[in-house]
XYZ file of C-alpha atoms in Angstrom:
673
model
C 13.906 21.114 -8.231
C 16.250 17.424 -8.361
C 19.071 16.442 -7.039
C 21.748 16.207 -9.854
C 25.029 15.227 -7.830
C 26.601 13.958 -4.631
C 30.002 15.262 -3.859
C 31.568 13.379 -0.884
C 34.692 15.251 0.638
C 36.819 14.791 3.607
C 35.826 17.219 6.500
C 36.973 17.567 10.384
C 40.775 16.875 9.501
C 40.145 13.605 8.013
C 42.353 12.836 5.207
C 39.741 11.286 3.349
C 35.419 10.914 3.154
C 34.155 8.251 5.652
C 33.118 5.786 2.828
C 31.190 3.666 5.390
C 28.546 6.337 6.170
C 26.719 6.443 2.938
C 25.140 10.016 2.110
C 21.356 10.368 2.744
C 18.739 12.631 2.456
C 16.216 13.298 5.357
C 12.885 11.627 4.469
C 9.856 13.415 3.805
C 6.851 13.372 6.288
C 3.948 12.031 4.956
C 1.621 11.973 7.700
C 1.337 11.985 11.369
C -1.589 9.578 12.540
C -3.534 10.357 15.508
C -5.072 7.649 17.601
C -9.166 6.346 17.435
C -10.246 9.631 19.045
C -8.406 11.933 16.749
C -5.793 12.898 19.725
C -2.263 13.580 18.147
C 0.902 13.146 19.680
C 4.755 13.225 18.635
C 6.854 11.274 21.460
C 10.156 13.003 21.721
C 12.689 11.747 24.149
C 13.233 14.013 27.435
C 16.607 15.099 26.107
C 15.215 17.290 23.615
C 12.571 18.841 26.632
C 14.302 22.246 27.555
C 15.163 22.312 31.584
C 12.686 24.975 32.217
C 9.878 22.731 30.957
C 10.798 19.970 33.332
C 11.332 22.492 36.267
C 8.007 24.078 35.564
C 6.128 20.619 35.840
C 7.938 19.502 38.797
C 7.611 23.086 40.551
C 3.919 23.355 39.624
C 2.732 19.413 39.885
C 4.805 17.436 42.210
C 7.291 19.182 43.883
C 9.082 16.058 45.852
C 8.971 13.930 42.519
C 12.403 13.213 42.622
C 12.515 12.026 46.272
C 9.120 10.078 46.689
C 8.404 6.459 45.586
C 5.348 7.677 43.502
C 3.439 8.572 46.415
C 3.499 12.004 48.420
C 2.431 10.817 51.956
C 1.774 14.259 53.264
C -0.291 15.407 50.195
C -2.163 12.047 49.832
C -3.194 11.930 53.338
C -4.268 15.640 53.397
C -6.440 14.872 50.029
C -7.790 11.261 51.616
C -9.188 13.118 54.511
C -10.612 15.939 52.734
C -12.541 13.563 50.697
C -13.906 11.197 53.715
C -14.982 14.441 55.056
C -16.798 15.217 51.776
C -18.281 11.636 51.164
C -16.573 11.431 47.729
C -13.402 12.484 45.713
C -12.690 16.244 46.050
C -9.071 16.784 46.217
C -6.803 15.041 44.129
C -3.063 15.775 45.237
C -1.468 13.442 42.685
C 1.775 12.732 41.983
C 3.332 12.976 38.412
C 3.493 8.956 38.597
C 0.284 8.855 40.023
C -1.043 10.969 37.185
C 0.830 8.569 34.418
C -0.571 5.607 36.161
C -4.351 7.298 35.707
C -3.400 8.209 32.402
C -2.224 4.890 31.280
C -4.756 2.498 32.889
C -7.525 4.112 34.835
C -9.242 7.074 33.469
C -10.873 10.027 34.744
C -13.779 8.531 36.744
C -13.242 10.094 40.432
C -14.129 7.286 42.909
C -11.988 6.082 45.875
C -11.608 2.866 44.413
C -10.025 3.999 41.697
C -7.711 6.371 43.813
C -6.643 3.307 45.559
C -6.066 1.574 42.571
C -4.049 4.602 41.258
C -1.468 4.600 44.438
C -0.521 0.741 43.621
C -0.012 1.629 39.634
C 2.130 4.389 40.836
C 4.210 2.212 43.278
C 4.868 -0.440 40.874
C 5.897 2.367 37.769
C 8.679 3.642 40.485
C 9.669 0.062 40.937
C 10.200 -0.413 37.253
C 11.132 2.933 35.810
C 13.532 5.821 36.917
C 12.543 9.432 37.361
C 13.735 10.381 33.914
C 11.736 7.588 32.232
C 8.702 8.357 33.984
C 8.853 12.174 33.528
C 9.667 11.742 29.669
C 6.394 9.173 29.671
C 4.446 12.034 31.777
C 5.455 14.774 29.358
C 4.672 12.862 26.485
C 1.446 11.537 27.274
C -0.359 14.469 29.102
C -3.322 15.799 27.515
C -3.565 19.548 26.391
C -7.458 19.848 25.193
C -8.484 19.835 21.758
C -8.447 22.615 18.749
C -10.457 22.304 15.390
C -8.415 19.638 14.291
C -8.282 16.930 16.688
C -6.859 16.351 20.320
C -3.433 17.644 21.493
C -1.463 15.447 23.535
C 2.435 15.524 24.798
C 4.519 18.607 25.130
C 5.878 18.336 21.477
C 2.635 18.649 19.788
C 1.238 21.205 22.147
C 4.451 23.331 21.379
C 3.728 22.942 17.710
C -0.096 23.461 17.981
C 0.076 26.436 20.412
C 3.199 28.375 19.478
C 4.361 26.811 16.133
C 7.551 26.270 17.263
C 9.379 22.539 18.068
C 9.476 21.633 21.866
C 13.208 22.057 22.045
C 12.749 25.986 21.293
C 10.359 26.632 24.178
C 10.995 29.372 26.016
C 10.615 30.149 29.825
C 7.088 31.795 29.161
C 5.870 29.510 26.911
C 7.016 26.390 29.042
C 5.160 28.024 31.847
C 1.804 28.083 29.966
C 2.062 24.767 28.626
C 2.102 23.391 32.182
C -0.234 25.986 33.347
C -2.976 24.217 30.748
C -2.455 20.384 32.114
C -4.897 20.835 35.468
C -7.540 22.070 33.063
C -7.229 22.026 29.360
C -10.642 23.198 28.331
C -10.539 25.972 31.060
C -7.202 27.172 30.803
C -6.495 26.837 26.842
C -4.691 30.000 25.350
C -6.203 29.456 22.028
C -9.979 29.603 23.518
C -9.384 31.332 27.080
C -6.046 33.338 26.850
C -6.830 35.508 29.960
C -7.110 32.008 31.957
C -3.970 30.892 30.467
C -2.335 33.776 31.331
C -3.588 33.756 35.127
C -2.533 30.107 35.005
C 1.098 31.054 33.409
C 1.801 33.507 35.976
C 0.883 30.879 38.734
C 3.251 28.167 37.393
C 6.164 30.967 37.207
C 5.598 31.595 41.123
C 5.918 27.961 41.602
C 9.078 27.712 39.863
C 10.296 31.018 42.112
C 9.276 29.614 45.205
C 11.528 26.346 44.333
C 14.400 28.342 43.004
C 13.922 27.118 39.571
C 14.111 30.828 38.405
C 14.565 33.954 40.386
C 12.705 36.990 40.586
C 14.080 38.530 37.341
C 13.451 35.938 35.294
C 9.836 35.429 36.633
C 8.986 38.898 35.989
C 10.611 39.027 32.230
C 8.444 35.804 31.653
C 5.134 36.958 33.491
C 5.175 40.479 31.405
C 5.988 38.735 28.006
C 3.020 38.622 25.447
C 0.900 35.711 24.805
C 2.110 35.014 21.345
C 0.194 32.174 20.203
C 1.239 31.051 16.402
C -0.731 27.877 16.167
C 0.008 25.424 13.648
C -2.420 22.596 12.175
C -1.468 18.907 12.196
C 0.718 18.273 9.076
C -1.500 17.279 5.748
C -1.537 13.773 5.203
C -0.029 13.361 1.816
C -0.735 10.290 -0.241
C -3.820 8.624 1.473
C -3.766 5.647 -0.728
C -0.323 4.932 0.407
C -0.996 5.566 4.397
C -4.322 3.817 4.145
C -2.061 0.509 2.567
C 0.364 1.261 5.561
C -2.285 1.186 8.465
C -3.492 -1.973 7.229
C -0.196 -3.630 6.988
C 0.832 -2.743 10.616
C -2.512 -3.073 12.129
C -1.902 -7.055 11.303
C 1.730 -6.941 12.713
C 1.666 -4.415 16.011
C -0.875 -4.694 18.931
C -3.663 -2.860 19.060
C -3.331 1.002 19.282
C 1.034 0.747 19.160
C 0.824 2.220 15.471
C -0.547 5.786 16.991
C 0.280 4.983 20.756
C 3.806 3.971 20.927
C 5.723 6.948 19.625
C 6.555 5.009 16.679
C 8.663 6.373 13.387
C 7.462 4.647 10.421
C 9.537 4.697 7.371
C 7.964 3.362 4.104
C 8.640 2.394 0.643
C 7.039 5.001 -0.965
C 8.616 6.522 -4.161
C 7.371 10.216 -3.803
C 7.944 11.424 -7.410
C 5.800 8.126 -8.681
C 3.350 8.067 -5.999
C 2.019 11.526 -6.935
C 2.263 11.172 -10.624
C 0.342 7.941 -10.295
C -2.301 9.730 -9.016
C -2.420 12.204 -11.396
C -2.059 10.107 -14.216
C -4.759 7.736 -12.929
C -7.572 10.267 -12.568
C -6.714 11.562 -15.837
C -6.919 8.272 -17.361
C -10.329 7.786 -15.765
C -11.317 10.886 -16.982
C -10.578 9.999 -20.598
C -12.587 7.123 -20.305
C -15.659 8.796 -19.025
C -15.175 11.286 -21.789
C -15.857 8.134 -23.978
C -18.857 6.762 -22.710
C -20.649 9.980 -21.192
C -21.336 10.828 -17.524
C -24.484 9.447 -15.991
C -23.518 6.025 -14.912
C -21.955 7.465 -11.264
C -17.974 7.869 -10.963
C -15.783 5.705 -12.952
C -13.351 4.355 -10.297
C -9.788 2.774 -10.563
C -6.873 1.665 -8.788
C -3.320 1.362 -9.342
C -0.407 -0.474 -7.736
C 3.242 -0.247 -8.799
C 6.035 -2.897 -7.082
C 9.663 -3.652 -7.117
C 9.774 -7.541 -8.008
C 12.849 -8.627 -5.807
C 11.934 -7.147 -2.840
C 8.202 -6.938 -2.947
C 7.851 -3.267 -2.086
C 5.085 -1.136 -2.985
C 6.398 2.098 -4.548
C 3.065 3.333 -5.504
C -0.620 2.915 -4.405
C -3.400 4.673 -5.617
C -7.269 3.266 -4.509
C -9.125 5.843 -6.382
C -9.480 8.617 -8.918
C -9.547 11.111 -6.003
C -8.211 9.740 -2.949
C -9.036 11.086 0.889
C -8.268 10.549 4.128
C -10.273 7.323 5.347
C -11.830 6.378 1.621
C -12.007 3.143 0.817
C -8.940 1.959 -0.679
C -9.698 -0.009 -3.859
C -6.143 -1.115 -4.244
C -5.806 -3.606 -1.288
C -9.433 -3.638 -0.003
C -12.026 -4.229 -3.198
C -12.047 -7.472 -4.240
C -13.336 -8.077 -7.693
C -13.033 -11.287 -10.511
C -9.541 -10.697 -12.926
C -11.195 -12.529 -15.742
C -8.540 -13.511 -18.296
C -6.053 -11.988 -15.948
C -5.570 -14.983 -14.260
C -4.829 -17.118 -17.090
C -0.845 -16.588 -16.956
C -0.856 -18.663 -13.659
C -3.241 -21.810 -15.440
C -0.302 -21.922 -18.033
C 2.369 -21.440 -15.370
C 0.939 -24.334 -13.823
C 0.744 -26.440 -16.967
C 4.447 -25.623 -17.876
C 5.564 -26.609 -14.217
C 7.148 -30.494 -14.412
C 6.676 -30.794 -10.432
C 2.820 -30.628 -10.876
C 2.904 -34.022 -12.194
C 0.840 -35.971 -14.916
C 0.678 -34.735 -18.532
C 3.871 -32.582 -19.384
C 3.624 -29.431 -21.468
C 5.465 -27.136 -23.535
C 5.052 -23.546 -24.614
C 4.337 -25.267 -28.232
C 2.092 -27.913 -26.563
C -1.387 -28.028 -28.120
C -4.905 -28.073 -26.415
C -8.060 -28.220 -28.573
C -10.144 -24.952 -28.811
C -13.745 -26.744 -29.700
C -16.960 -25.833 -28.261
C -17.695 -28.221 -25.789
C -20.024 -28.646 -22.345
C -18.023 -29.025 -18.864
C -19.820 -30.839 -16.303
C -20.107 -29.074 -13.191
C -22.090 -29.482 -9.751
C -24.184 -26.770 -11.141
C -24.803 -28.124 -14.425
C -23.490 -28.101 -17.934
C -20.839 -24.805 -18.569
C -20.490 -23.852 -22.084
C -17.553 -21.444 -22.413
C -17.170 -19.411 -25.587
C -14.652 -17.741 -27.735
C -15.981 -14.131 -28.482
C -14.977 -13.964 -31.685
C -16.870 -17.028 -32.624
C -13.803 -18.535 -34.039
C -12.592 -22.149 -32.887
C -9.632 -24.223 -33.882
C -9.522 -28.112 -33.770
C -5.907 -27.265 -31.649
C -4.253 -24.653 -30.663
C -0.701 -24.037 -28.803
C -0.539 -22.747 -25.277
C 1.449 -19.795 -26.778
C -1.340 -19.060 -29.044
C -4.248 -19.441 -26.430
C -2.433 -17.600 -23.950
C -1.471 -14.679 -26.425
C -5.336 -14.337 -28.121
C -6.674 -15.307 -24.604
C -8.867 -18.046 -25.953
C -11.397 -19.122 -23.315
C -12.290 -22.675 -24.800
C -8.426 -23.625 -24.987
C -8.051 -22.472 -21.308
C -11.115 -24.306 -20.011
C -9.973 -27.307 -21.875
C -5.985 -27.036 -20.228
C -7.883 -26.465 -17.159
C -9.617 -29.662 -17.442
C -6.630 -31.833 -18.377
C -4.204 -30.403 -15.540
C -7.207 -30.706 -13.130
C -9.095 -27.765 -11.387
C -7.614 -28.670 -8.134
C -3.931 -28.503 -9.198
C -4.950 -24.616 -10.872
C -6.421 -23.653 -7.601
C -3.329 -25.151 -5.343
C -1.038 -22.665 -7.693
C -3.071 -19.605 -7.434
C -2.913 -20.127 -3.670
C 0.694 -20.325 -4.142
C 0.777 -17.267 -6.163
C -0.740 -15.656 -3.445
C -4.428 -15.318 -4.025
C -6.426 -16.888 -1.387
C -7.976 -20.260 -1.861
C -10.303 -20.308 -4.498
C -12.668 -23.048 -5.302
C -11.664 -26.033 -7.799
C -14.232 -25.055 -10.467
C -14.167 -25.465 -14.051
C -14.111 -21.893 -14.696
C -11.519 -21.285 -12.613
C -9.039 -20.422 -15.358
C -11.447 -17.558 -16.531
C -11.103 -15.587 -13.468
C -14.067 -16.447 -11.274
C -12.068 -16.359 -8.118
C -11.895 -12.806 -6.385
C -8.689 -10.899 -5.721
C -7.080 -7.472 -4.850
C -5.222 -5.643 -7.154
C -2.292 -5.725 -4.793
C -2.276 -9.095 -4.596
C -2.764 -9.690 -8.412
C 0.323 -7.210 -9.024
C 2.016 -9.338 -6.398
C 1.321 -12.289 -8.298
C 2.660 -11.326 -11.430
C 6.260 -10.577 -9.985
C 6.847 -14.275 -10.139
C 7.575 -14.199 -13.613
C 10.430 -11.583 -13.471
C 11.443 -12.927 -10.410
C 12.801 -16.085 -11.068
C 10.083 -17.996 -9.684
C 10.092 -16.103 -6.489
C 7.574 -14.052 -4.601
C 7.542 -12.142 -1.309
C 4.533 -10.706 0.229
C 4.191 -7.175 -0.521
C 5.000 -4.435 1.811
C 4.972 -0.669 2.241
C 7.212 -0.620 5.196
C 10.806 -0.314 5.246
C 11.330 -0.297 8.771
C 9.947 0.923 12.502
C 11.788 2.690 14.816
C 10.350 3.299 18.219
C 10.825 6.873 20.257
C 14.422 6.342 20.808
C 15.252 5.156 17.247
C 15.818 1.610 18.000
C 14.358 -0.203 15.021
C 11.632 -2.821 15.898
C 11.966 -6.644 14.946
C 9.119 -7.176 12.576
C 7.915 -11.055 11.064
C 10.543 -11.987 8.690
C 9.732 -11.652 5.063
C 11.015 -14.718 3.631
C 10.818 -15.329 -0.430
C 8.379 -18.084 -1.355
C 9.255 -20.458 -4.139
C 6.592 -20.569 -6.547
C 7.921 -21.720 -9.857
C 10.934 -23.093 -10.978
C 13.199 -20.433 -12.415
C 13.116 -21.843 -16.037
C 9.238 -22.082 -15.714
C 8.885 -18.615 -14.469
C 11.610 -17.453 -17.866
C 9.290 -19.531 -20.060
C 5.941 -18.098 -18.651
C 7.627 -14.492 -18.749
C 8.335 -14.675 -22.428
C 4.813 -16.208 -22.976
C 3.471 -13.114 -21.342
C 5.738 -10.956 -23.489
C 4.205 -12.212 -26.514
C 0.721 -11.348 -25.312
C 2.283 -7.693 -25.636
C 4.289 -8.511 -28.895
C 1.301 -10.291 -30.907
C -1.775 -10.460 -28.919
C -4.585 -9.146 -26.940
C -2.224 -6.460 -25.319
C -0.740 -5.586 -28.804
C -2.491 -1.862 -28.690
C -0.128 -0.772 -25.629
C 2.586 -0.803 -28.495
C 0.487 0.032 -31.410
C -1.982 2.573 -30.199
C -0.740 3.786 -26.693
C 3.025 4.128 -27.511
C 4.357 1.844 -24.600
C 7.396 0.652 -26.691
C 9.544 -0.719 -23.613
C 10.442 -4.492 -23.115
C 7.339 -5.583 -21.193
C 4.642 -8.448 -20.581
C 1.608 -8.512 -19.259
C -2.068 -9.555 -19.359
C -5.586 -8.044 -19.703
C -8.481 -9.142 -18.002
C -12.096 -8.370 -18.769
C -15.121 -9.735 -16.434
C -18.491 -10.565 -17.486
C -20.870 -7.807 -18.865
C -17.420 -5.750 -19.086
C -17.566 -4.837 -15.439
C -14.472 -5.212 -14.793
C -11.327 -4.206 -16.848
C -7.480 -5.146 -15.832
C -4.147 -4.737 -16.899
C -1.027 -6.261 -15.270
C 2.082 -5.786 -16.838
C 5.834 -5.724 -16.034
C 9.225 -4.467 -17.222
C 12.362 -5.726 -16.326
C 12.581 -3.601 -13.281
C 8.760 -3.067 -12.023
C 5.320 -4.647 -11.864
C 2.471 -2.652 -12.098
C -1.393 -3.078 -12.411
C -4.828 -1.082 -13.148
C -8.215 -1.976 -12.288
C -10.974 0.069 -13.751
C -14.854 0.092 -13.201
C -17.887 1.055 -10.781
C -17.784 0.652 -7.402
C -21.538 -0.936 -7.806
C -20.627 -2.534 -10.904
C -22.021 -2.092 -14.115
C -21.045 -2.153 -17.726
C -18.086 -0.523 -18.938
C -19.279 -1.303 -22.731
C -15.853 -2.157 -23.655
C -13.084 -4.684 -23.349
C -10.153 -4.339 -21.132
C -8.232 -4.063 -24.335
C -10.023 -0.227 -24.662
C -10.428 0.624 -21.337
C -7.601 -0.617 -18.655
C -4.725 -0.652 -21.263
C -4.788 2.951 -22.261
C -4.913 3.721 -18.517
C -1.945 1.822 -17.740
C 0.151 2.805 -20.583
C -0.265 6.705 -19.523
C 0.532 5.876 -15.929
C 3.529 3.723 -16.837
C 4.596 6.297 -19.538
C 5.105 9.228 -16.903
C 6.354 7.327 -14.431
C 9.339 5.663 -16.367
C 9.800 8.769 -18.207
C 13.663 9.382 -18.565
C 14.930 6.248 -17.150
C 16.630 4.204 -19.671
C 14.976 1.036 -21.172
C 16.380 -2.348 -20.224
C 15.768 -5.525 -21.437
C 14.775 -9.104 -20.005
C 18.022 -10.974 -18.929
C 18.332 -14.043 -21.479
C 18.842 -17.557 -20.601
C 21.525 -20.325 -21.562
C 19.075 -23.158 -21.626
C 16.396 -21.116 -23.721
C 16.020 -20.709 -27.254
C 13.088 -18.556 -29.078
C 11.653 -20.568 -32.086
C 9.208 -19.530 -34.993
C 6.069 -22.025 -34.809
C 2.893 -22.635 -36.214
C 0.398 -21.376 -33.686
C -1.645 -24.810 -34.377
C 0.624 -27.310 -34.197
C 3.521 -25.985 -32.209
C 5.962 -27.181 -34.950
C 8.398 -25.300 -37.069
C 6.633 -22.448 -38.954
C 7.157 -22.437 -42.965
C 7.418 -19.677 -45.208
C 3.663 -19.702 -46.062
C 2.579 -19.597 -42.347
C 0.052 -16.829 -42.462
C 0.679 -15.673 -38.407
C 3.707 -17.853 -36.905
C 4.888 -16.918 -33.259
C 7.968 -16.523 -31.880
C 7.676 -18.914 -28.601
C 10.168 -19.435 -26.146
C 11.343 -22.993 -25.376
C 13.718 -25.080 -23.108
C 16.508 -25.867 -25.569
C 15.662 -29.414 -24.797
C 12.373 -29.185 -25.467
C 12.583 -27.008 -28.693
C 10.604 -28.460 -31.599
C 12.568 -29.834 -34.859
C 10.108 -31.068 -37.041
C 8.465 -28.693 -39.697
C 4.587 -28.104 -39.922
C 2.796 -30.191 -42.530
C -0.350 -28.251 -41.967
C -2.412 -26.730 -45.266
C -2.455 -22.980 -44.564
C -5.208 -22.489 -47.383
C -8.122 -21.973 -44.999
C -6.088 -20.045 -42.460
C -5.299 -17.721 -45.230
C -8.726 -17.655 -46.084
C -10.221 -17.037 -42.461
C -7.524 -14.033 -42.088
C -9.151 -12.461 -45.403
C -12.592 -12.939 -44.059
C -11.448 -11.377 -40.804
C -9.756 -8.106 -42.366
C -13.136 -7.610 -44.633
C -15.358 -7.685 -41.233
C -13.140 -5.822 -39.526
C -12.953 -2.944 -42.501
C -16.841 -2.714 -42.508
C -17.143 -2.627 -38.835
C -14.702 0.444 -38.976
C -16.421 1.786 -41.245
C -19.805 1.337 -39.756
C -18.790 2.690 -36.308
C -18.066 6.484 -35.672
C -14.705 7.780 -33.765
C -15.790 7.458 -30.433
C -18.106 4.175 -30.655
C -14.907 1.603 -31.023
C -15.704 -1.966 -32.073
C -15.478 -4.673 -29.397
C -12.170 -5.975 -29.142
C -12.638 -9.381 -30.542
C -10.262 -11.252 -29.111
C -11.177 -11.188 -25.625
C -14.267 -12.036 -24.619
C -16.534 -9.992 -22.338
C -17.890 -12.771 -20.851
C -15.085 -14.847 -19.849
C -16.584 -16.132 -17.010
C -19.803 -17.944 -18.164
C -22.604 -19.201 -16.157
C -22.474 -22.187 -13.504
């Protein structure tokens, strides 16, 4: 079931294989997009349409097609005279060019004014298009009625939906039947009125005989052929979440109606295996979370996004636990507060020397004591959920343990306006510059948040995420789209420091269960996020090769009862373990100007042997600490023993399902303003 090797050999007398032509697999068809009226159409070049089909349409609909300039004067004069006598439109006598003009611009209303406009448009088409181009447009756009799956337009779609064959393979009798349907698709539908369709087939064959397109032998054989219908439905749309994202992206880039009506071929960035496995594993992870909590709260929902950091290409996207066509795509359309998942941007802002103001390193310290922050809405008092506060902590410690007070104090020192500016630079919209911005009060989509995290593994650069690799028109010519230039967000050295700090979050901090409990041991970094009253649970993480994020919550917000470390983290681990299974683990690249130093987490100085919880922190070599910590750690050891006793009592008092709340991340990070 998988490709194991590709061997290149010379062929056709060549001495060696053509190295310029890489071997390729045919793309897998994910969907055929109908228009807004659910009419399906496949655009094919005239060269793919059998000659008998072209002869049939000319013989039946417009015998002087090759010689007139869009108007059959003799036929039109006869029709106009009949219409004048009748006091309205009773006869058409429209040429193929007029019918095309009507379908493109004028609709089906039968009035004299429309008929005159039709003549003008037809003449204009003849001036700018060749006969073959007009015939190609007509045969690709003509309407063939509807079946149980939607409308049918164009000969290629009709060929498949009536006979189950590609248009190239149409026989004479099948081509004549298709042409016979055109004047009245409902009346002559072979699916609903086969007797009427057979009579129309004979009429078209007779027209072909009269114009010498076929002889009597061919006509009789085709007229006596049985009506062999093998209708096929439109291809089933695969991966509706991904296709929804494609539609949204191209809807912003292409003129209205172009995606469905221009006969385009869209080549996506989807990894088929990862997409399929992500859908399965997200649903499995949500089922496990629902089993813990029990049902009766409405369906638990989730979203997942996987990106290739260097290119910004979306490899997998899942917008719900059981995504279907037309469903709300939570990965691209749902905007929710990210909670602490926004904190890495705050700390990256502090580390960037271009920001101006006070200079920070990963070992710089900020207060972690309770205080009030003045806001236009009144005083705001955030808290650390564990109830522990510290006179100072390093930036690395504060991010590692997701300390709310330290983060709020850091925002206060560097300025909410600076943080808002960087949040926008990371591609997360334009947040309000409020005191609580560092605790995730600004709403984002999962896709945008994962894209923001690519900055940390992409050397400080970001690209707008895309689901589309290329778009080709009906002749295979690639369309030009807006250029996706890389966006400089952070200096490369700052991005590397922030990435190292996020690795520490997994190794030492809030996301440690990823390794200890859920078995994801590859090199990675990332951050959880829990919002007010446990309404939203996030984990966004990255390996050296990919960035991925998961959101878990309810469409109508209600409490998940547990923080993200117990909700989103296991779901992310389950998905990513499946997706990366069989891929060799790779390491993050090292930098010559960077060094890892064990420091005391409260002072940022070099850790002594009796330091109870040293952190291995990344520094630029020029900023690494050289002074030994002189802190008295007796109180620290006492606090650790007290916490261990508290945790032991909590575990003993809880049953196997009611896991204690992870005290390192507040369920009320947002606070109240």
